[in-house]
Tab-separated table of C-alpha atoms in Angstrom:
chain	number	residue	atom	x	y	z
V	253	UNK	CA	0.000	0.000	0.000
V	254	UNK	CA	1.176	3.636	-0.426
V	255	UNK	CA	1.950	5.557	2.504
V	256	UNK	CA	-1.030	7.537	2.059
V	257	UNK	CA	-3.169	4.307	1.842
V	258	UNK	CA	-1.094	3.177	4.934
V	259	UNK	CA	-1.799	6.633	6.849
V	260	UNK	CA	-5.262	5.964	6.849
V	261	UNK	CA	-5.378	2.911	7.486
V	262	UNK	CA	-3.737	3.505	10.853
V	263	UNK	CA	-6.175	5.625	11.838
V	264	UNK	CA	-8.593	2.593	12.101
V	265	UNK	CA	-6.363	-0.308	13.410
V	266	UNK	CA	-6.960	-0.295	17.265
V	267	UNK	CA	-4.854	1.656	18.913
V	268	UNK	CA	-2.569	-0.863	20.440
V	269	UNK	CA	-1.027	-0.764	16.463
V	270	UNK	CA	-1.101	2.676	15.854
V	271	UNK	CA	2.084	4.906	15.231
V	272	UNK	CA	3.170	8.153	13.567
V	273	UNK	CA	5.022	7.186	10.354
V	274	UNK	CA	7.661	10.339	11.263
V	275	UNK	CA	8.728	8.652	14.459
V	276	UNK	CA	9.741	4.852	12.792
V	277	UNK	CA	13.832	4.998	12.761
V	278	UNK	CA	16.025	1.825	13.652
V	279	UNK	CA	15.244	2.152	17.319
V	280	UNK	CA	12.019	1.766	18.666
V	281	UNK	CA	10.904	3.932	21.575
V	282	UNK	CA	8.798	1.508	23.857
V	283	UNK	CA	7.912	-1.890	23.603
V	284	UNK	CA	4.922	-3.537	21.956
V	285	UNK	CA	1.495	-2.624	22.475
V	286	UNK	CA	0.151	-5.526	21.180
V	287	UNK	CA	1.829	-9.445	21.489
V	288	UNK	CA	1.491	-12.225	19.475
V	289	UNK	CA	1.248	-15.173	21.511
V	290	UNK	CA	1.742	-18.710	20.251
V	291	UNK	CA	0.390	-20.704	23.246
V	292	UNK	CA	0.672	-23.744	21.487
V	293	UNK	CA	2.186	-24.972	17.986
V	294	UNK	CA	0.027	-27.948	17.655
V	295	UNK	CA	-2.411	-28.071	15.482
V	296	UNK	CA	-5.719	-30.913	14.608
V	297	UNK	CA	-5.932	-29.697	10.995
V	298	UNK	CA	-3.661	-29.577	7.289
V	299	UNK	CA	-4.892	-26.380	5.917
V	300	UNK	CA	-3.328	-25.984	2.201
V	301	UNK	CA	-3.064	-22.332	3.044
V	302	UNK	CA	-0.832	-22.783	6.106
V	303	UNK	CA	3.194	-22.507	6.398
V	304	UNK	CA	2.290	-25.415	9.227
V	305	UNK	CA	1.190	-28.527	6.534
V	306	UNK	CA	4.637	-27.611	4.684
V	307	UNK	CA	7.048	-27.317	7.054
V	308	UNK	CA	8.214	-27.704	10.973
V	309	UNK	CA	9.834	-24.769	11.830
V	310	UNK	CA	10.285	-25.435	15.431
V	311	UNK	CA	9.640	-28.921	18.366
V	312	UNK	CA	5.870	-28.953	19.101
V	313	UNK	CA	4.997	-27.715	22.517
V	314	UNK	CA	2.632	-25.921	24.711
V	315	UNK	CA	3.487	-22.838	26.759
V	316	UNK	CA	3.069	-23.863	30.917
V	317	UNK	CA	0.890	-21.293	32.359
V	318	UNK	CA	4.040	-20.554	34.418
V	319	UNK	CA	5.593	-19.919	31.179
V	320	UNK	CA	2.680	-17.519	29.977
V	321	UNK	CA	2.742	-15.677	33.203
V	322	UNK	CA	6.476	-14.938	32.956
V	323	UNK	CA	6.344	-13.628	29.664
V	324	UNK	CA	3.293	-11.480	30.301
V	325	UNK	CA	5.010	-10.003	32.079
V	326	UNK	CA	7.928	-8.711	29.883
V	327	UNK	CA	5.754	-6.752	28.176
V	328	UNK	CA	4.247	-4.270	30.971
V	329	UNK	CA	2.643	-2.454	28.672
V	330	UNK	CA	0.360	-4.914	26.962
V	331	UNK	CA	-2.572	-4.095	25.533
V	332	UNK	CA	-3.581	-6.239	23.173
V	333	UNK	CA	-3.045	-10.141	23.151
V	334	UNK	CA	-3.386	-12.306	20.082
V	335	UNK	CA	-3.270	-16.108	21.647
V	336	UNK	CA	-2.466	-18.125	18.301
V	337	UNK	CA	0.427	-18.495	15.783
V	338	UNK	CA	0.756	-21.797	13.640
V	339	UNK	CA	-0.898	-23.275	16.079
V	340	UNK	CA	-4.724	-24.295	17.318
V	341	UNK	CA	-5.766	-22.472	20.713
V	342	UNK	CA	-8.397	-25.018	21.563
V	343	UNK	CA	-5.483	-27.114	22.056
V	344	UNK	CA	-4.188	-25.729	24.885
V	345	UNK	CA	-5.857	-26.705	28.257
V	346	UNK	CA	-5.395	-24.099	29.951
V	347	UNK	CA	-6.893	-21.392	27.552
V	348	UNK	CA	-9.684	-20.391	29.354
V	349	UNK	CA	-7.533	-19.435	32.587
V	350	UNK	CA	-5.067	-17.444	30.213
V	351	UNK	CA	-7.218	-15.133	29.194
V	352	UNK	CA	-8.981	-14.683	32.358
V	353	UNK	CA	-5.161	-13.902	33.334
V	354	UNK	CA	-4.883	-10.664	30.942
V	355	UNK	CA	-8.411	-9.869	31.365
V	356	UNK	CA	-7.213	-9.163	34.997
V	357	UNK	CA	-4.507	-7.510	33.984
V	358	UNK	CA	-6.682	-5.226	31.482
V	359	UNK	CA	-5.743	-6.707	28.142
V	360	UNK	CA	-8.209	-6.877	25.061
V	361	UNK	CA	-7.976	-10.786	24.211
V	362	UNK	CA	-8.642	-12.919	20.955
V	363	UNK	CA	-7.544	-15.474	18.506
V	364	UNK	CA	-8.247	-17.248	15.744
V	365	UNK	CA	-9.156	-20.848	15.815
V	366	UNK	CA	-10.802	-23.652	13.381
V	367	UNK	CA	-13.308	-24.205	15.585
V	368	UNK	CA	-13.100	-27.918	15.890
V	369	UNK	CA	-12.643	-28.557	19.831
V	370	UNK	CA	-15.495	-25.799	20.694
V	371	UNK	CA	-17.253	-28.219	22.722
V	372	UNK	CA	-20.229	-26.738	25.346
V	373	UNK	CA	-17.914	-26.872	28.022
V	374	UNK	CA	-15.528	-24.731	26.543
V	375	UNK	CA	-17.978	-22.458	25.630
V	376	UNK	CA	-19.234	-21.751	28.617
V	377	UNK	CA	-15.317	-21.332	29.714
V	378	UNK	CA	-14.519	-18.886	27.078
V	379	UNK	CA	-17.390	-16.938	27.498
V	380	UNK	CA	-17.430	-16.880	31.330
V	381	UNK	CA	-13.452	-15.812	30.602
V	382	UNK	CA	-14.280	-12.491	29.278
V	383	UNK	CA	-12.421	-13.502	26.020
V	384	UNK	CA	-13.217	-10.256	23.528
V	385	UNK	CA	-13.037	-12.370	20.302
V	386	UNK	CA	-13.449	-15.415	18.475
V	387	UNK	CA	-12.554	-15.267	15.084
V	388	UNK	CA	-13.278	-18.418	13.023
V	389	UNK	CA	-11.175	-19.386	10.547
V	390	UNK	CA	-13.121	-20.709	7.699
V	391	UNK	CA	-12.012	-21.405	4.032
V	392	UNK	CA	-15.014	-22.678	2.684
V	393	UNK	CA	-18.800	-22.809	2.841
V	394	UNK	CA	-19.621	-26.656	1.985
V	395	UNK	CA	-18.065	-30.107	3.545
V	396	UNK	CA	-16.428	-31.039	0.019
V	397	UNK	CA	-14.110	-27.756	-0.528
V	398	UNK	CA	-13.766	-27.486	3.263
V	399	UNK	CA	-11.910	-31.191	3.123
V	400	UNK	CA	-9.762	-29.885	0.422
V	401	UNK	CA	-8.690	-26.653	2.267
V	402	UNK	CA	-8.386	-27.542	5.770
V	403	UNK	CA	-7.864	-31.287	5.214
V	404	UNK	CA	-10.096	-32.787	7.224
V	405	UNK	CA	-14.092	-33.893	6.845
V	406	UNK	CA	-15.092	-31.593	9.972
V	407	UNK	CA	-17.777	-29.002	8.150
V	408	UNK	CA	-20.910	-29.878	9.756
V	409	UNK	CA	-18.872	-29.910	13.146
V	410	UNK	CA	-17.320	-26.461	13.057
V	411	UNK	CA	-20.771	-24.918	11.691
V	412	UNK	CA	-22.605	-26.720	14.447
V	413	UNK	CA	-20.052	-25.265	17.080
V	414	UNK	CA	-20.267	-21.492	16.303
V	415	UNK	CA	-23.751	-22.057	15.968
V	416	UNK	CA	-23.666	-23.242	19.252
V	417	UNK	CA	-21.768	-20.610	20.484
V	418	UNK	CA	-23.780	-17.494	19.360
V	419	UNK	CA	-26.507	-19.699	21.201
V	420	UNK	CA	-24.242	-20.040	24.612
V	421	UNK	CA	-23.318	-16.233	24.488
V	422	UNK	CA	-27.278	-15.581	24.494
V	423	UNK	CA	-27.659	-17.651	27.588
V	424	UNK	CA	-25.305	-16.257	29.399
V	425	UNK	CA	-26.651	-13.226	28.805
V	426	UNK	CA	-23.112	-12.078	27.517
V	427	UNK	CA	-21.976	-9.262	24.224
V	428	UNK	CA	-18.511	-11.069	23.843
V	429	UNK	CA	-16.430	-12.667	22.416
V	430	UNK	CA	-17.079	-10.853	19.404
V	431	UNK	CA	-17.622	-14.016	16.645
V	432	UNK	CA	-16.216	-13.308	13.437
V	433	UNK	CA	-15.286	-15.346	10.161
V	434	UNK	CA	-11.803	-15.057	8.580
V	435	UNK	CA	-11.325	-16.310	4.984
V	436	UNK	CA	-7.916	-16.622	3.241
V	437	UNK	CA	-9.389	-15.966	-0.537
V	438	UNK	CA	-7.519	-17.740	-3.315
V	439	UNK	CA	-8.708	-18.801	-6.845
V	440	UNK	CA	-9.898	-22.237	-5.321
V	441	UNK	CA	-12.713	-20.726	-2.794
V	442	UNK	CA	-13.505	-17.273	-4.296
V	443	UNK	CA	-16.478	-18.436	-5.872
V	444	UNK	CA	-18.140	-19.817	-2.450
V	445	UNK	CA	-17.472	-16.380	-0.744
V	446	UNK	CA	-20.618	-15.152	-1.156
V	447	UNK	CA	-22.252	-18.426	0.115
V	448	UNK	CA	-20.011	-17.781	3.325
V	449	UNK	CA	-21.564	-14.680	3.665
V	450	UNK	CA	-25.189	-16.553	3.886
V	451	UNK	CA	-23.603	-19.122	6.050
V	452	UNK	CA	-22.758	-15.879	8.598
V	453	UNK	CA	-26.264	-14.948	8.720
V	454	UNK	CA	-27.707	-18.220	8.736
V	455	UNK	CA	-25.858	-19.041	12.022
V	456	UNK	CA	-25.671	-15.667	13.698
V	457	UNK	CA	-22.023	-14.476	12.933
V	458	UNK	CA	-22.350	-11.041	12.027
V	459	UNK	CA	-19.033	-10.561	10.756
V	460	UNK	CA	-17.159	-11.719	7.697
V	461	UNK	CA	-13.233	-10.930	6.816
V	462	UNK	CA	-11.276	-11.491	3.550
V	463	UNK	CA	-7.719	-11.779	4.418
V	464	UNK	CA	-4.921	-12.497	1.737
V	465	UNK	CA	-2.592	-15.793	1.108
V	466	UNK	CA	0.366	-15.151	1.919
V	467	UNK	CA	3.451	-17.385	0.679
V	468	UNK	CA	7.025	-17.798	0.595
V	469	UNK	CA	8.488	-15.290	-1.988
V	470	UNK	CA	12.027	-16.635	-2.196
V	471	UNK	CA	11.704	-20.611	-2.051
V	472	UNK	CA	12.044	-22.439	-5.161
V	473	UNK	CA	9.823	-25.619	-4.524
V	474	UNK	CA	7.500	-26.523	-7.182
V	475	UNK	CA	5.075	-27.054	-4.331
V	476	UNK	CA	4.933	-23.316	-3.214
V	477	UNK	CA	4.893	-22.120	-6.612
V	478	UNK	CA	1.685	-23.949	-7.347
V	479	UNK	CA	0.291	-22.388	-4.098
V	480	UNK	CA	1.614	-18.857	-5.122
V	481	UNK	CA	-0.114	-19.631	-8.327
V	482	UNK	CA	-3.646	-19.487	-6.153
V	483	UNK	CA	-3.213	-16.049	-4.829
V	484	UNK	CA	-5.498	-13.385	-6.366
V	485	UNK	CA	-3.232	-10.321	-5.987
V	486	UNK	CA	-2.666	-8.587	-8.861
V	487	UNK	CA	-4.074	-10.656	-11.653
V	488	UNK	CA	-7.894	-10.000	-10.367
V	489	UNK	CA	-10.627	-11.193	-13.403
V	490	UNK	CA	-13.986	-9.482	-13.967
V	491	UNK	CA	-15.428	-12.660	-12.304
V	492	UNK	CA	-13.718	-12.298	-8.752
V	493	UNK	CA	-14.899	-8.457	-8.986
V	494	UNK	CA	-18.375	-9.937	-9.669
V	495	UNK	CA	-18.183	-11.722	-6.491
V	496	UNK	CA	-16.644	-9.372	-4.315
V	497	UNK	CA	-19.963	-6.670	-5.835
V	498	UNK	CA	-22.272	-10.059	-4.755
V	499	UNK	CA	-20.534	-9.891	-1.014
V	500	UNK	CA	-21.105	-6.443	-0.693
V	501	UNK	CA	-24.503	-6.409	-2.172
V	502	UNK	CA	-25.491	-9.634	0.854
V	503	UNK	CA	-23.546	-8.160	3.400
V	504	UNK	CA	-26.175	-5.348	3.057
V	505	UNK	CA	-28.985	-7.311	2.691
V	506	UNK	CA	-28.752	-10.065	5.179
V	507	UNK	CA	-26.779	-7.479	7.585
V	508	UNK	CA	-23.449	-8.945	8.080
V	509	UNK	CA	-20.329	-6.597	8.113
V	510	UNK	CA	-18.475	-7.720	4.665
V	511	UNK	CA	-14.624	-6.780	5.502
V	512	UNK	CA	-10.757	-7.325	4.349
V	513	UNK	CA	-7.920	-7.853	7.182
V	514	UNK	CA	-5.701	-4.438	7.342
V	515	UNK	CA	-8.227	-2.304	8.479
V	516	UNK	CA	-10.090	-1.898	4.817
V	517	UNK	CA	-12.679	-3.262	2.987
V	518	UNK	CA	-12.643	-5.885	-0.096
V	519	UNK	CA	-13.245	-3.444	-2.730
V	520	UNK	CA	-11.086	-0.647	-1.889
V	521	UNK	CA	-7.827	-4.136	-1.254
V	522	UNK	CA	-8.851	-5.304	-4.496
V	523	UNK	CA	-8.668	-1.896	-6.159
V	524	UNK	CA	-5.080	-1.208	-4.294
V	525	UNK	CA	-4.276	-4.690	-5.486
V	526	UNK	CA	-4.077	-3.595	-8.864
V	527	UNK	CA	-1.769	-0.584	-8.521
V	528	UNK	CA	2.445	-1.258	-9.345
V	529	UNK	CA	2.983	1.180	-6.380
V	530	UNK	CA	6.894	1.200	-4.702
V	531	UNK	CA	7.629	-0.141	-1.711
V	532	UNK	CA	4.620	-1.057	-0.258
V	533	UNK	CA	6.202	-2.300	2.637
V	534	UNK	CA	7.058	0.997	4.208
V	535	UNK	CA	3.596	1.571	5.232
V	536	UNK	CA	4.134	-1.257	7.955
V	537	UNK	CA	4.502	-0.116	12.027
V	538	UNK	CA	4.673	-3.937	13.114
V	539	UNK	CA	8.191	-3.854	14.252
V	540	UNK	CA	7.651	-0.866	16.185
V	541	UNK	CA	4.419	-2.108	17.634
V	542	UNK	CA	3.752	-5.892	17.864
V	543	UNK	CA	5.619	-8.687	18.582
V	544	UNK	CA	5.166	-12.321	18.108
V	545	UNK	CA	6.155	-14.881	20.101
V	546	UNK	CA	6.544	-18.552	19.733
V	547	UNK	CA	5.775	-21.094	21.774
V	548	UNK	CA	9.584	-21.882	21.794
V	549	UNK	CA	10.282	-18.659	23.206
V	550	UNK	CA	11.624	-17.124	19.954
V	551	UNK	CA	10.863	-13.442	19.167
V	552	UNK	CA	10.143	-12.790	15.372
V	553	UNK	CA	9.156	-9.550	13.998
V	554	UNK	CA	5.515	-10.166	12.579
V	555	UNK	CA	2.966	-12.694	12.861
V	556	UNK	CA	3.027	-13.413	8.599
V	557	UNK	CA	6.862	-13.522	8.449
V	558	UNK	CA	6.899	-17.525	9.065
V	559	UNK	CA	4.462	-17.647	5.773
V	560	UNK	CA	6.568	-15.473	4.061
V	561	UNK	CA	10.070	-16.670	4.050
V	562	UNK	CA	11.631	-20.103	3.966
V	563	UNK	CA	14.604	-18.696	5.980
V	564	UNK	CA	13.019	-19.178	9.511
V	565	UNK	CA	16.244	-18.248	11.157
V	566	UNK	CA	16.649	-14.886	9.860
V	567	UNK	CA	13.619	-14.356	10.944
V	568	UNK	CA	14.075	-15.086	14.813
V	569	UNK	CA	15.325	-11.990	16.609
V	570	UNK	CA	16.118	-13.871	19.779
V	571	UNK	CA	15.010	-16.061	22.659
V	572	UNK	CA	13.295	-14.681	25.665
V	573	UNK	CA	14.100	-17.290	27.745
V	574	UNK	CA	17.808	-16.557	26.801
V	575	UNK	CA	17.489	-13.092	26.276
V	576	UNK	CA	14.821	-10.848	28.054
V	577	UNK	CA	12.540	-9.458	25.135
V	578	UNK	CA	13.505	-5.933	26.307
V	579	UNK	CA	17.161	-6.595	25.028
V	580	UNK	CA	15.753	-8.443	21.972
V	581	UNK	CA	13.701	-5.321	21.157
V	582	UNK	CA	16.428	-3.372	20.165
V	583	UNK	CA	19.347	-5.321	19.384
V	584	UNK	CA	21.574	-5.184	16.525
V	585	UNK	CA	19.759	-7.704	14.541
V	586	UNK	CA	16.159	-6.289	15.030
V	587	UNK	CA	17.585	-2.480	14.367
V	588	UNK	CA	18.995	-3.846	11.212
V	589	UNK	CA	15.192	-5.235	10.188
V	590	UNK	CA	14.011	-2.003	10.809
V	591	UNK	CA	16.312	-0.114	9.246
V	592	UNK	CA	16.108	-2.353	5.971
V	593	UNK	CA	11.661	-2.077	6.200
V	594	UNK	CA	12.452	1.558	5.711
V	595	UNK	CA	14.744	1.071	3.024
V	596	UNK	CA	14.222	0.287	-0.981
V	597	UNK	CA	16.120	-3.471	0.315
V	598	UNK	CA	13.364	-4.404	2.550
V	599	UNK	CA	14.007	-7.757	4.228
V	600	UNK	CA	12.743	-10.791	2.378
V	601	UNK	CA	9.464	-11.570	3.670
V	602	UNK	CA	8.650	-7.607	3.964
V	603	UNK	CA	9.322	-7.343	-0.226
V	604	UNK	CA	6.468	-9.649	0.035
V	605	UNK	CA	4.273	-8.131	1.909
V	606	UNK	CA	1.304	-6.184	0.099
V	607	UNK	CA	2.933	-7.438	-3.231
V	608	UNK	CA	1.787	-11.058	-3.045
V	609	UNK	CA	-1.207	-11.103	-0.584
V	610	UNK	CA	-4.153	-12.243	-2.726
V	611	UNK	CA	-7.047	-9.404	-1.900
């Protein structure tokens, strides 16, 4: 995006993410805002669209609570608290009493999950919690596609559970966790968004986000090429424009909230999409704002970089259980990253970024 583009797109991003493009130099002023969180690295699906089904970048494990509780609190000023990575959050046993933890601590809480494990009990748990959002992550809108993408035959199951959990909400008498759907859009599910935006309304999820594929931009397996080759950016048809018009024509009808990830809506991504514009990178504040965390312990500089780049070890800036995060923060290695995102020589996975999303 241009900086312009970026600009305003700041201004609606919560505020945990917002910063003045003037004040971005190598060195970053405080620490994050807003923390990536990877309580767990497990996962119960094979989605096509995740760096996960590919590759193992690091051992599978689960954070201890004692673990979560000590790296909470390296980041005293916390505000928001994102409680996934490559991971599924209904893994982790403990969820529940994590983000009561932050809740008590002040912290807007969510995460994304496939929705699989929502059982009643958990429902109750999350809600009772004070969790502020659920967002679903949902790549199709019948059992057949949703086999292909996520690689397992559980449709009926995750529809059932959000269904269920709009349901639990209203018995509880509770406005949160906010329910959303997330879709990553490619050429193999475009055609079934607006059916996803009828299966929002049908089960009471009043929001619906289009966010982009990203992929590895520098690995030369046939493999990733092909799923490069499903990405939407920049080669958008008359026919995907159709449907995105069909979305937004629902969205209003059956009054869901039709959106794109990035703090924008499908229509004006799609239109930005189609723009050569330079460095579209520069418009990012992530590595003076967020930080992601493994559930390793490894600090990396954005939540997409793992999807971006097949170089996972350029990517980690350090290890908090080796190195407090508030020497990682501004260390050589992550002032270099900065300095480079500001630069015409971005680092890899940033040359990708807003170049090869698909919407």
């Amino acid at each position: 995006m241009s900086q312009r583009t970026a600009n305003h797109g700041s201004e609606q991003l919560p505020t945990a993410y917002r910063l003045d493009a003037k004040v971005r130099t190598a060195c970053a002023d405080a620490l994050p805002r807003c923390v990536f969180i990877e309580i767990t690295n497990r996962c119960n699906l094979a989605c096509t669209a995740c760096v996960r089904t590919h590759r193992v970048l690091e051992p599978a494990r689960d954070l201890t609570f004692e673990e979560f509780v000590a790296l909470v609190a390296q980041f005293p000023q916390l505000e928001r608290a994102l409680l996934h990575g490559i991971g599924e959050p209904l893994l982790h046993p403990e969820l529940p009493d994590m983000v009561r933890y932050l809740k008590g601590r002040g912290v807007t809480v969510l995460f994304n999950s496939n929705g699989t494990l929502l059982t009643p009990r958990l429902q109750e748990a999350l809600v009772c919690s004070g969790l502020d959002e659920f967002r679903l992550s949902l790549d199709a809108a019948e059992p057949d596609l949703y086999e292909r993408m996520h690689g397992r035959p559980f449709f009926d199951r995750v529809v059932h559970n959000v269904q269920s959990l709009v349901a639990t909400k209203r018995r509880l008498g509770r406005d949160t966790p906010r329910i959303s759907i997330w879709c990553t859009a490619t050429r193999d599910n475009v055609e079934q968004l607006p059916l996803l935006v009828r299966l929002a309304a049908r089960i009471g999820v009043p929001e619906v986000y289009v966010q982009r594929l990203v992929y590895f931009v520098d690995s030369p397996e046939p493999g990733d090429a092909e799923l490069a080759s499903t990405a939407l950016f920049g080669s958008v048809q008359a026919r995907e424009r159709e449907i995105i018009a069909e979305c937004e024509r629902l969205s209003k009808e059956l009054g869901i909230a039709f959106r794109a990830s990035g703090a924008t809506d499908p229509a004006r991504s799609l239109s930005a999409a189609q723009r050569e514009e330079a460095r579209p990178w520069t418009g990012c504040r992530r590595p003076w704002t967020t930080a992601y965390i493994t559930a390793n312990g490894n600090a990396l500089p954005c939540c997409m970089a793992p999807f971006a780049s097949v170089d996972y070890g350029s990517l980690c800036m350090g290890n908090i259980w080796k190195t407090g995060f508030s020497t990682i923060w501004n260390s050589e290695k992550y002032r270099a990253w900065r300095r480079a995102l500001l630069s015409a020589d971005p680092p890899v996975p940033c040359s990708g970024c807003g170049v090869r999303w698909s919407l």
